[in-house]
Amino acid sequence: MECPVIARRTAAVAAVLRWCALRFSFVEDEVTSLRPFVPPGSVCVDAGAEYGLYTWVLAALAGPSGRVHSVEPLPGPYRWLRTTARLLGARNVTVHRAALDAWCGRGRLSLPVRRGLPVHGRAYLTDGANGPGPNAEFPDSRTVATPVRTLDQLAHEVGMRRLAFVKADVEGAELGLLKGGSATLRRHRPTLLLEIERRHLAKYGAEPADVLRHLRGIGYQAHRRSRGRWVPVARVTDDCRNYLFTT
């Protein structure tokens, strides 16, 4: 179990992120509203973790008795996550280098480049994609090989006996991730926080309505943030990209 000093390091980072979320656009304000869904001892998955803006908040909420599986396919952010977890002494965080989809194997990511710098937050799996979609705005890109796993495989490999929360930001591959985690979702019924954008889904031949239909079929209700509260909604609209799903 983590000592109190080590646990306070993660809590301090999470507090800074929540403070930033109220003031700066680079931290999503949804990080301030997760406490009701992530009680102490929770097991969570952060898919498409990038640099861990959600990972550290989830780790602080779950506490020393919980566990956060931070899943990131790009080698740079993956190394950052591992190094940061080590420096914080966040023993309740396990970092996995993988993309989550509906299949397992080896895949390829397209990592866009702007002014010579990689734009990690817009990398996407090219397997199953029909062109770059909105990433056509970038003048260049790199191809990065990555392991691909399913959420069901991850849950099996780590011996996941319970799962309370899943956050996923996978640039349009959300439906694949959900299909690859069907058994886990039906068994554990975790709360889901998904980025859903029509422009990214389209390159995989999907629409927001397909995601909602899939989740309704296993008993989930969609919510969006409105005036500081999560309110039920019947559809996804283009003015909001993050949706919470509960059963």
PDB file of C-alpha atoms in Angstrom:
ATOM      1  CA  MET A   1       0.000   0.000   0.000  1.00  0.00           C
ATOM      2  CA  GLU A   2       1.236   3.517  -0.772  1.00  0.00           C
ATOM      3  CA  CYS A   3       2.436   5.591   2.160  1.00  0.00           C
ATOM      4  CA  PRO A   4       0.497   8.838   2.884  1.00  0.00           C
ATOM      5  CA  VAL A   5       3.286  11.043   1.506  1.00  0.00           C
ATOM      6  CA  ILE A   6       3.332   9.202  -1.848  1.00  0.00           C
ATOM      7  CA  ALA A   7      -0.462   9.260  -2.108  1.00  0.00           C
ATOM      8  CA  ARG A   8      -0.408  13.022  -1.468  1.00  0.00           C
ATOM      9  CA  ARG A   9       1.862  13.559  -4.484  1.00  0.00           C
ATOM     10  CA  THR A  10      -0.732  12.146  -6.861  1.00  0.00           C
ATOM     11  CA  ALA A  11      -3.501  14.023  -5.037  1.00  0.00           C
ATOM     12  CA  ALA A  12      -1.550  17.274  -5.466  1.00  0.00           C
ATOM     13  CA  VAL A  13      -1.131  16.734  -9.216  1.00  0.00           C
ATOM     14  CA  ALA A  14      -4.853  15.907  -9.510  1.00  0.00           C
ATOM     15  CA  ALA A  15      -5.751  19.083  -7.600  1.00  0.00           C
ATOM     16  CA  VAL A  16      -3.650  21.173  -9.977  1.00  0.00           C
ATOM     17  CA  LEU A  17      -5.347  19.547 -12.978  1.00  0.00           C
ATOM     18  CA  ARG A  18      -8.809  20.238 -11.554  1.00  0.00           C
ATOM     19  CA  TRP A  19      -7.784  23.862 -10.901  1.00  0.00           C
ATOM     20  CA  CYS A  20      -6.500  24.178 -14.474  1.00  0.00           C
ATOM     21  CA  ALA A  21      -9.715  22.643 -15.853  1.00  0.00           C
ATOM     22  CA  LEU A  22     -11.675  25.606 -14.518  1.00  0.00           C
ATOM     23  CA  ARG A  23      -9.329  28.119 -16.128  1.00  0.00           C
ATOM     24  CA  PHE A  24      -7.641  26.689 -19.214  1.00  0.00           C
ATOM     25  CA  SER A  25      -9.051  24.908 -22.268  1.00  0.00           C
ATOM     26  CA  PHE A  26      -6.214  22.366 -22.534  1.00  0.00           C
ATOM     27  CA  VAL A  27      -7.620  20.522 -19.482  1.00  0.00           C
ATOM     28  CA  GLU A  28     -11.196  19.312 -20.002  1.00  0.00           C
ATOM     29  CA  ASP A  29     -13.592  20.457 -17.292  1.00  0.00           C
ATOM     30  CA  GLU A  30     -15.028  16.921 -17.043  1.00  0.00           C
ATOM     31  CA  VAL A  31     -12.086  16.048 -14.772  1.00  0.00           C
ATOM     32  CA  THR A  32     -13.766  18.122 -12.052  1.00  0.00           C
ATOM     33  CA  SER A  33     -16.913  15.990 -12.009  1.00  0.00           C
ATOM     34  CA  LEU A  34     -15.718  12.389 -11.693  1.00  0.00           C
ATOM     35  CA  ARG A  35     -15.784  11.904  -7.913  1.00  0.00           C
ATOM     36  CA  PRO A  36     -19.341  10.427  -7.753  1.00  0.00           C
ATOM     37  CA  PHE A  37     -18.339   7.754 -10.278  1.00  0.00           C
ATOM     38  CA  VAL A  38     -14.895   6.821  -8.907  1.00  0.00           C
ATOM     39  CA  PRO A  39     -15.111   6.001  -5.185  1.00  0.00           C
ATOM     40  CA  PRO A  40     -11.999   4.901  -3.270  1.00  0.00           C
ATOM     41  CA  GLY A  41     -10.904   1.398  -4.275  1.00  0.00           C
ATOM     42  CA  SER A  42     -12.188   1.739  -7.855  1.00  0.00           C
ATOM     43  CA  VAL A  43     -10.532   0.054 -10.823  1.00  0.00           C
ATOM     44  CA  CYS A  44     -10.374   2.344 -13.865  1.00  0.00           C
ATOM     45  CA  VAL A  45      -9.153   2.292 -17.460  1.00  0.00           C
ATOM     46  CA  ASP A  46      -7.866   5.425 -19.204  1.00  0.00           C
ATOM     47  CA  ALA A  47      -7.742   4.535 -22.923  1.00  0.00           C
ATOM     48  CA  GLY A  48      -5.876   7.033 -25.068  1.00  0.00           C
ATOM     49  CA  ALA A  49      -4.260   8.443 -21.955  1.00  0.00           C
ATOM     50  CA  GLU A  50      -1.695  10.620 -23.777  1.00  0.00           C
ATOM     51  CA  TYR A  51       0.085  12.530 -20.958  1.00  0.00           C
ATOM     52  CA  GLY A  52      -2.292  11.435 -18.215  1.00  0.00           C
ATOM     53  CA  LEU A  53      -4.633  14.352 -17.600  1.00  0.00           C
ATOM     54  CA  TYR A  54      -7.304  11.832 -16.613  1.00  0.00           C
ATOM     55  CA  THR A  55      -4.921   9.148 -15.321  1.00  0.00           C
ATOM     56  CA  TRP A  56      -3.702  11.227 -12.361  1.00  0.00           C
ATOM     57  CA  VAL A  57      -7.179  12.453 -11.427  1.00  0.00           C
ATOM     58  CA  LEU A  58      -8.528   8.897 -11.522  1.00  0.00           C
ATOM     59  CA  ALA A  59      -5.528   7.635  -9.513  1.00  0.00           C
ATOM     60  CA  ALA A  60      -6.155  10.219  -6.792  1.00  0.00           C
ATOM     61  CA  LEU A  61      -9.863   9.384  -6.611  1.00  0.00           C
ATOM     62  CA  ALA A  62      -9.324   5.611  -6.620  1.00  0.00           C
ATOM     63  CA  GLY A  63      -6.682   5.907  -3.926  1.00  0.00           C
ATOM     64  CA  PRO A  64      -4.071   3.377  -2.799  1.00  0.00           C
ATOM     65  CA  SER A  65      -6.624   0.547  -2.699  1.00  0.00           C
ATOM     66  CA  GLY A  66      -7.720   1.207  -6.287  1.00  0.00           C
ATOM     67  CA  ARG A  67      -6.040   0.698  -9.653  1.00  0.00           C
ATOM     68  CA  VAL A  68      -5.785   2.746 -12.853  1.00  0.00           C
ATOM     69  CA  HIS A  69      -4.799   1.042 -16.104  1.00  0.00           C
ATOM     70  CA  SER A  70      -3.432   3.843 -18.275  1.00  0.00           C
ATOM     71  CA  VAL A  71      -3.421   2.716 -21.915  1.00  0.00           C
ATOM     72  CA  GLU A  72      -1.453   4.716 -24.488  1.00  0.00           C
ATOM     73  CA  PRO A  73      -0.228   3.495 -27.916  1.00  0.00           C
ATOM     74  CA  LEU A  74       2.353   6.183 -28.736  1.00  0.00           C
ATOM     75  CA  PRO A  75       5.886   5.530 -27.428  1.00  0.00           C
ATOM     76  CA  GLY A  76       6.623   9.128 -26.346  1.00  0.00           C
ATOM     77  CA  PRO A  77       3.558   9.670 -24.150  1.00  0.00           C
ATOM     78  CA  TYR A  78       3.848   6.064 -22.932  1.00  0.00           C
ATOM     79  CA  ARG A  79       7.365   6.737 -21.628  1.00  0.00           C
ATOM     80  CA  TRP A  80       6.172  10.011 -20.072  1.00  0.00           C
ATOM     81  CA  LEU A  81       3.381   8.201 -18.237  1.00  0.00           C
ATOM     82  CA  ARG A  82       5.733   5.529 -16.902  1.00  0.00           C
ATOM     83  CA  THR A  83       8.309   8.090 -15.785  1.00  0.00           C
ATOM     84  CA  THR A  84       5.702  10.299 -14.126  1.00  0.00           C
ATOM     85  CA  ALA A  85       4.124   7.354 -12.319  1.00  0.00           C
ATOM     86  CA  ARG A  86       7.555   6.387 -11.016  1.00  0.00           C
ATOM     87  CA  LEU A  87       8.411   9.945  -9.886  1.00  0.00           C
ATOM     88  CA  LEU A  88       5.060  10.299  -8.134  1.00  0.00           C
ATOM     89  CA  GLY A  89       5.377   6.854  -6.589  1.00  0.00           C
ATOM     90  CA  ALA A  90       1.901   6.147  -7.990  1.00  0.00           C
ATOM     91  CA  ARG A  91       1.883   2.403  -7.395  1.00  0.00           C
ATOM     92  CA  ASN A  92      -1.829   2.248  -8.167  1.00  0.00           C
ATOM     93  CA  VAL A  93      -1.134   3.182 -11.826  1.00  0.00           C
ATOM     94  CA  THR A  94      -0.150   0.556 -14.418  1.00  0.00           C
ATOM     95  CA  VAL A  95       0.828   1.862 -17.849  1.00  0.00           C
ATOM     96  CA  HIS A  96       0.177  -0.266 -20.960  1.00  0.00           C
ATOM     97  CA  ARG A  97       1.472   0.510 -24.449  1.00  0.00           C
ATOM     98  CA  ALA A  98      -1.398  -0.441 -26.751  1.00  0.00           C
ATOM     99  CA  ALA A  99      -4.337   0.798 -28.769  1.00  0.00           C
ATOM    100  CA  LEU A 100      -7.724  -0.628 -27.779  1.00  0.00           C
ATOM    101  CA  ASP A 101     -10.035  -1.774 -30.568  1.00  0.00           C
ATOM    102  CA  ALA A 102     -12.251  -4.707 -31.558  1.00  0.00           C
ATOM    103  CA  TRP A 103      -9.298  -6.948 -32.497  1.00  0.00           C
ATOM    104  CA  CYS A 104      -5.874  -8.008 -31.250  1.00  0.00           C
ATOM    105  CA  GLY A 105      -2.555  -7.936 -33.089  1.00  0.00           C
ATOM    106  CA  ARG A 106      -0.204  -5.362 -34.563  1.00  0.00           C
ATOM    107  CA  GLY A 107      -1.499  -2.121 -36.013  1.00  0.00           C
ATOM    108  CA  ARG A 108      -0.347   1.219 -37.332  1.00  0.00           C
ATOM    109  CA  LEU A 109      -1.004   4.716 -36.091  1.00  0.00           C
ATOM    110  CA  SER A 110      -0.941   7.858 -38.176  1.00  0.00           C
ATOM    111  CA  LEU A 111       0.714  10.564 -36.070  1.00  0.00           C
ATOM    112  CA  PRO A 112       0.143  14.024 -37.568  1.00  0.00           C
ATOM    113  CA  VAL A 113       2.943  16.575 -37.615  1.00  0.00           C
ATOM    114  CA  ARG A 114       2.612  20.355 -37.515  1.00  0.00           C
ATOM    115  CA  ARG A 115       5.632  22.675 -37.803  1.00  0.00           C
ATOM    116  CA  GLY A 116       7.877  19.676 -37.288  1.00  0.00           C
ATOM    117  CA  LEU A 117       6.208  18.675 -34.004  1.00  0.00           C
ATOM    118  CA  PRO A 118       4.009  15.594 -33.448  1.00  0.00           C
ATOM    119  CA  VAL A 119       0.385  16.239 -32.506  1.00  0.00           C
ATOM    120  CA  HIS A 120      -0.114  13.247 -30.212  1.00  0.00           C
ATOM    121  CA  GLY A 121      -3.759  13.978 -29.394  1.00  0.00           C
ATOM    122  CA  ARG A 122      -4.799  13.477 -33.023  1.00  0.00           C
ATOM    123  CA  ALA A 123      -3.060  10.151 -33.736  1.00  0.00           C
ATOM    124  CA  TYR A 124      -5.415   7.428 -34.977  1.00  0.00           C
ATOM    125  CA  LEU A 125      -5.353   3.777 -35.985  1.00  0.00           C
ATOM    126  CA  THR A 126      -5.128   3.517 -39.753  1.00  0.00           C
ATOM    127  CA  ASP A 127      -6.316  -0.117 -39.674  1.00  0.00           C
ATOM    128  CA  GLY A 128      -9.988   0.013 -40.637  1.00  0.00           C
ATOM    129  CA  ALA A 129      -9.906   3.741 -41.429  1.00  0.00           C
ATOM    130  CA  ASN A 130     -10.925   5.078 -44.824  1.00  0.00           C
ATOM    131  CA  GLY A 131      -8.459   7.921 -45.244  1.00  0.00           C
ATOM    132  CA  PRO A 132      -7.284  10.555 -42.755  1.00  0.00           C
ATOM    133  CA  GLY A 133     -10.658  12.218 -42.186  1.00  0.00           C
ATOM    134  CA  PRO A 134     -10.177  15.561 -40.401  1.00  0.00           C
ATOM    135  CA  ASN A 135      -6.440  14.908 -40.123  1.00  0.00           C
ATOM    136  CA  ALA A 136      -6.183  15.999 -43.752  1.00  0.00           C
ATOM    137  CA  GLU A 137      -5.633  19.470 -42.256  1.00  0.00           C
ATOM    138  CA  PHE A 138      -2.109  18.474 -41.190  1.00  0.00           C
ATOM    139  CA  PRO A 139       0.672  18.895 -43.754  1.00  0.00           C
ATOM    140  CA  ASP A 140       2.548  15.737 -42.754  1.00  0.00           C
ATOM    141  CA  SER A 141       2.282  12.581 -40.676  1.00  0.00           C
ATOM    142  CA  ARG A 142       4.374   9.670 -39.406  1.00  0.00           C
ATOM    143  CA  THR A 143       3.481   5.992 -39.229  1.00  0.00           C
ATOM    144  CA  VAL A 144       3.955   4.391 -35.806  1.00  0.00           C
ATOM    145  CA  ALA A 145       3.598   0.659 -35.170  1.00  0.00           C
ATOM    146  CA  THR A 146       1.590  -0.299 -32.095  1.00  0.00           C
ATOM    147  CA  PRO A 147       0.224  -3.360 -30.329  1.00  0.00           C
ATOM    148  CA  VAL A 148      -3.576  -3.570 -30.556  1.00  0.00           C
ATOM    149  CA  ARG A 149      -5.609  -5.241 -27.826  1.00  0.00           C
ATOM    150  CA  THR A 150      -9.238  -5.445 -26.818  1.00  0.00           C
ATOM    151  CA  LEU A 151     -10.619  -4.257 -23.507  1.00  0.00           C
ATOM    152  CA  ASP A 152     -11.744  -7.828 -22.875  1.00  0.00           C
ATOM    153  CA  GLN A 153      -8.171  -9.071 -23.400  1.00  0.00           C
ATOM    154  CA  LEU A 154      -6.770  -6.411 -21.073  1.00  0.00           C
ATOM    155  CA  ALA A 155      -9.300  -7.260 -18.378  1.00  0.00           C
ATOM    156  CA  HIS A 156      -8.410 -10.945 -18.666  1.00  0.00           C
ATOM    157  CA  GLU A 157      -4.642 -10.399 -18.656  1.00  0.00           C
ATOM    158  CA  VAL A 158      -4.631  -8.229 -15.523  1.00  0.00           C
ATOM    159  CA  GLY A 159      -7.190 -10.398 -13.717  1.00  0.00           C
ATOM    160  CA  MET A 160      -9.710  -7.582 -13.460  1.00  0.00           C
ATOM    161  CA  ARG A 161     -12.358  -8.638 -10.949  1.00  0.00           C
ATOM    162  CA  ARG A 162     -14.197  -5.356 -11.027  1.00  0.00           C
ATOM    163  CA  LEU A 163     -14.173  -2.271 -13.242  1.00  0.00           C
ATOM    164  CA  ALA A 164     -15.819   0.965 -12.155  1.00  0.00           C
ATOM    165  CA  PHE A 165     -14.846   3.524 -14.785  1.00  0.00           C
ATOM    166  CA  VAL A 166     -13.566   3.732 -18.376  1.00  0.00           C
ATOM    167  CA  LYS A 167     -12.466   6.925 -20.078  1.00  0.00           C
ATOM    168  CA  ALA A 168     -11.763   6.616 -23.824  1.00  0.00           C
ATOM    169  CA  ASP A 169     -10.428   9.183 -26.262  1.00  0.00           C
ATOM    170  CA  VAL A 170      -9.406   7.136 -29.298  1.00  0.00           C
ATOM    171  CA  GLU A 171     -10.029   9.469 -32.241  1.00  0.00           C
ATOM    172  CA  GLY A 172     -13.004   7.736 -33.811  1.00  0.00           C
ATOM    173  CA  ALA A 173     -12.297   4.124 -32.813  1.00  0.00           C
ATOM    174  CA  GLU A 174     -14.739   4.290 -29.892  1.00  0.00           C
ATOM    175  CA  LEU A 175     -17.179   1.811 -31.409  1.00  0.00           C
ATOM    176  CA  GLY A 176     -14.386  -0.696 -31.981  1.00  0.00           C
ATOM    177  CA  LEU A 177     -13.206  -0.298 -28.392  1.00  0.00           C
ATOM    178  CA  LEU A 178     -16.743  -0.894 -27.101  1.00  0.00           C
ATOM    179  CA  LYS A 179     -17.237  -3.968 -29.262  1.00  0.00           C
ATOM    180  CA  GLY A 180     -13.891  -5.330 -28.124  1.00  0.00           C
ATOM    181  CA  GLY A 181     -14.990  -4.848 -24.524  1.00  0.00           C
ATOM    182  CA  SER A 182     -18.526  -6.225 -24.758  1.00  0.00           C
ATOM    183  CA  ALA A 183     -18.004  -9.016 -22.220  1.00  0.00           C
ATOM    184  CA  THR A 184     -16.297  -6.667 -19.762  1.00  0.00           C
ATOM    185  CA  LEU A 185     -18.985  -4.005 -20.082  1.00  0.00           C
ATOM    186  CA  ARG A 186     -21.790  -6.507 -19.588  1.00  0.00           C
ATOM    187  CA  ARG A 187     -20.068  -8.084 -16.605  1.00  0.00           C
ATOM    188  CA  HIS A 188     -18.913  -4.978 -14.723  1.00  0.00           C
ATOM    189  CA  ARG A 189     -21.245  -2.212 -15.969  1.00  0.00           C
ATOM    190  CA  PRO A 190     -18.609   0.520 -15.523  1.00  0.00           C
ATOM    191  CA  THR A 191     -19.399   4.188 -15.984  1.00  0.00           C
ATOM    192  CA  LEU A 192     -18.041   5.335 -19.359  1.00  0.00           C
ATOM    193  CA  LEU A 193     -16.694   8.734 -20.398  1.00  0.00           C
ATOM    194  CA  LEU A 194     -16.292   8.787 -24.174  1.00  0.00           C
ATOM    195  CA  GLU A 195     -15.165  11.420 -26.613  1.00  0.00           C
ATOM    196  CA  ILE A 196     -17.645  11.161 -29.488  1.00  0.00           C
ATOM    197  CA  GLU A 197     -17.099  13.311 -32.570  1.00  0.00           C
ATOM    198  CA  ARG A 198     -18.831  12.757 -35.890  1.00  0.00           C
ATOM    199  CA  ARG A 199     -15.765  13.868 -37.898  1.00  0.00           C
ATOM    200  CA  HIS A 200     -13.530  11.207 -36.343  1.00  0.00           C
ATOM    201  CA  LEU A 201     -16.078   8.386 -36.362  1.00  0.00           C
ATOM    202  CA  ALA A 202     -16.768   8.965 -40.065  1.00  0.00           C
ATOM    203  CA  LYS A 203     -13.347   7.721 -41.159  1.00  0.00           C
ATOM    204  CA  TYR A 204     -14.295   4.328 -39.694  1.00  0.00           C
ATOM    205  CA  GLY A 205     -17.697   4.350 -41.385  1.00  0.00           C
ATOM    206  CA  ALA A 206     -19.572   5.058 -38.134  1.00  0.00           C
ATOM    207  CA  GLU A 207     -21.784   7.808 -36.746  1.00  0.00           C
ATOM    208  CA  PRO A 208     -22.546   9.004 -33.204  1.00  0.00           C
ATOM    209  CA  ALA A 209     -25.939   7.312 -33.421  1.00  0.00           C
ATOM    210  CA  ASP A 210     -24.172   3.960 -33.904  1.00  0.00           C
ATOM    211  CA  VAL A 211     -22.318   4.409 -30.595  1.00  0.00           C
ATOM    212  CA  LEU A 212     -25.514   5.345 -28.756  1.00  0.00           C
ATOM    213  CA  ARG A 213     -27.415   2.446 -30.303  1.00  0.00           C
ATOM    214  CA  HIS A 214     -24.717  -0.020 -29.286  1.00  0.00           C
ATOM    215  CA  LEU A 215     -24.618   1.207 -25.695  1.00  0.00           C
ATOM    216  CA  ARG A 216     -28.391   1.398 -25.332  1.00  0.00           C
ATOM    217  CA  GLY A 217     -28.480  -2.235 -26.397  1.00  0.00           C
ATOM    218  CA  ILE A 218     -26.577  -3.161 -23.232  1.00  0.00           C
ATOM    219  CA  GLY A 219     -28.478  -0.811 -20.947  1.00  0.00           C
ATOM    220  CA  TYR A 220     -26.515   2.456 -20.983  1.00  0.00           C
ATOM    221  CA  GLN A 221     -27.954   5.998 -20.815  1.00  0.00           C
ATOM    222  CA  ALA A 222     -26.048   8.977 -22.253  1.00  0.00           C
ATOM    223  CA  HIS A 223     -25.419  12.197 -20.315  1.00  0.00           C
ATOM    224  CA  ARG A 224     -23.670  15.484 -21.058  1.00  0.00           C
ATOM    225  CA  ARG A 225     -22.448  18.324 -18.855  1.00  0.00           C
ATOM    226  CA  SER A 226     -24.787  21.291 -18.550  1.00  0.00           C
ATOM    227  CA  ARG A 227     -24.300  24.091 -16.025  1.00  0.00           C
ATOM    228  CA  GLY A 228     -22.053  21.941 -13.901  1.00  0.00           C
ATOM    229  CA  ARG A 229     -24.340  18.881 -13.880  1.00  0.00           C
ATOM    230  CA  TRP A 230     -24.623  15.650 -15.865  1.00  0.00           C
ATOM    231  CA  VAL A 231     -28.009  15.614 -17.588  1.00  0.00           C
ATOM    232  CA  PRO A 232     -29.545  12.750 -19.626  1.00  0.00           C
ATOM    233  CA  VAL A 233     -29.634  13.235 -23.396  1.00  0.00           C
ATOM    234  CA  ALA A 234     -31.152  11.273 -26.265  1.00  0.00           C
ATOM    235  CA  ARG A 235     -28.560  12.084 -28.913  1.00  0.00           C
ATOM    236  CA  VAL A 236     -25.045  13.344 -29.557  1.00  0.00           C
ATOM    237  CA  THR A 237     -24.725  16.877 -30.923  1.00  0.00           C
ATOM    238  CA  ASP A 238     -21.771  18.609 -32.541  1.00  0.00           C
ATOM    239  CA  ASP A 239     -21.467  21.243 -29.799  1.00  0.00           C
ATOM    240  CA  CYS A 240     -20.393  18.646 -27.201  1.00  0.00           C
ATOM    241  CA  ARG A 241     -17.719  15.975 -27.559  1.00  0.00           C
ATOM    242  CA  ASN A 242     -17.571  14.245 -24.138  1.00  0.00           C
ATOM    243  CA  TYR A 243     -20.469  12.059 -22.997  1.00  0.00           C
ATOM    244  CA  LEU A 244     -20.938  10.068 -19.811  1.00  0.00           C
ATOM    245  CA  PHE A 245     -22.749   6.719 -19.925  1.00  0.00           C
ATOM    246  CA  THR A 246     -24.266   4.990 -16.908  1.00  0.00           C
ATOM    247  CA  THR A 247     -26.475   1.951 -16.389  1.00  0.00           C
TER     248      THR A 247
END
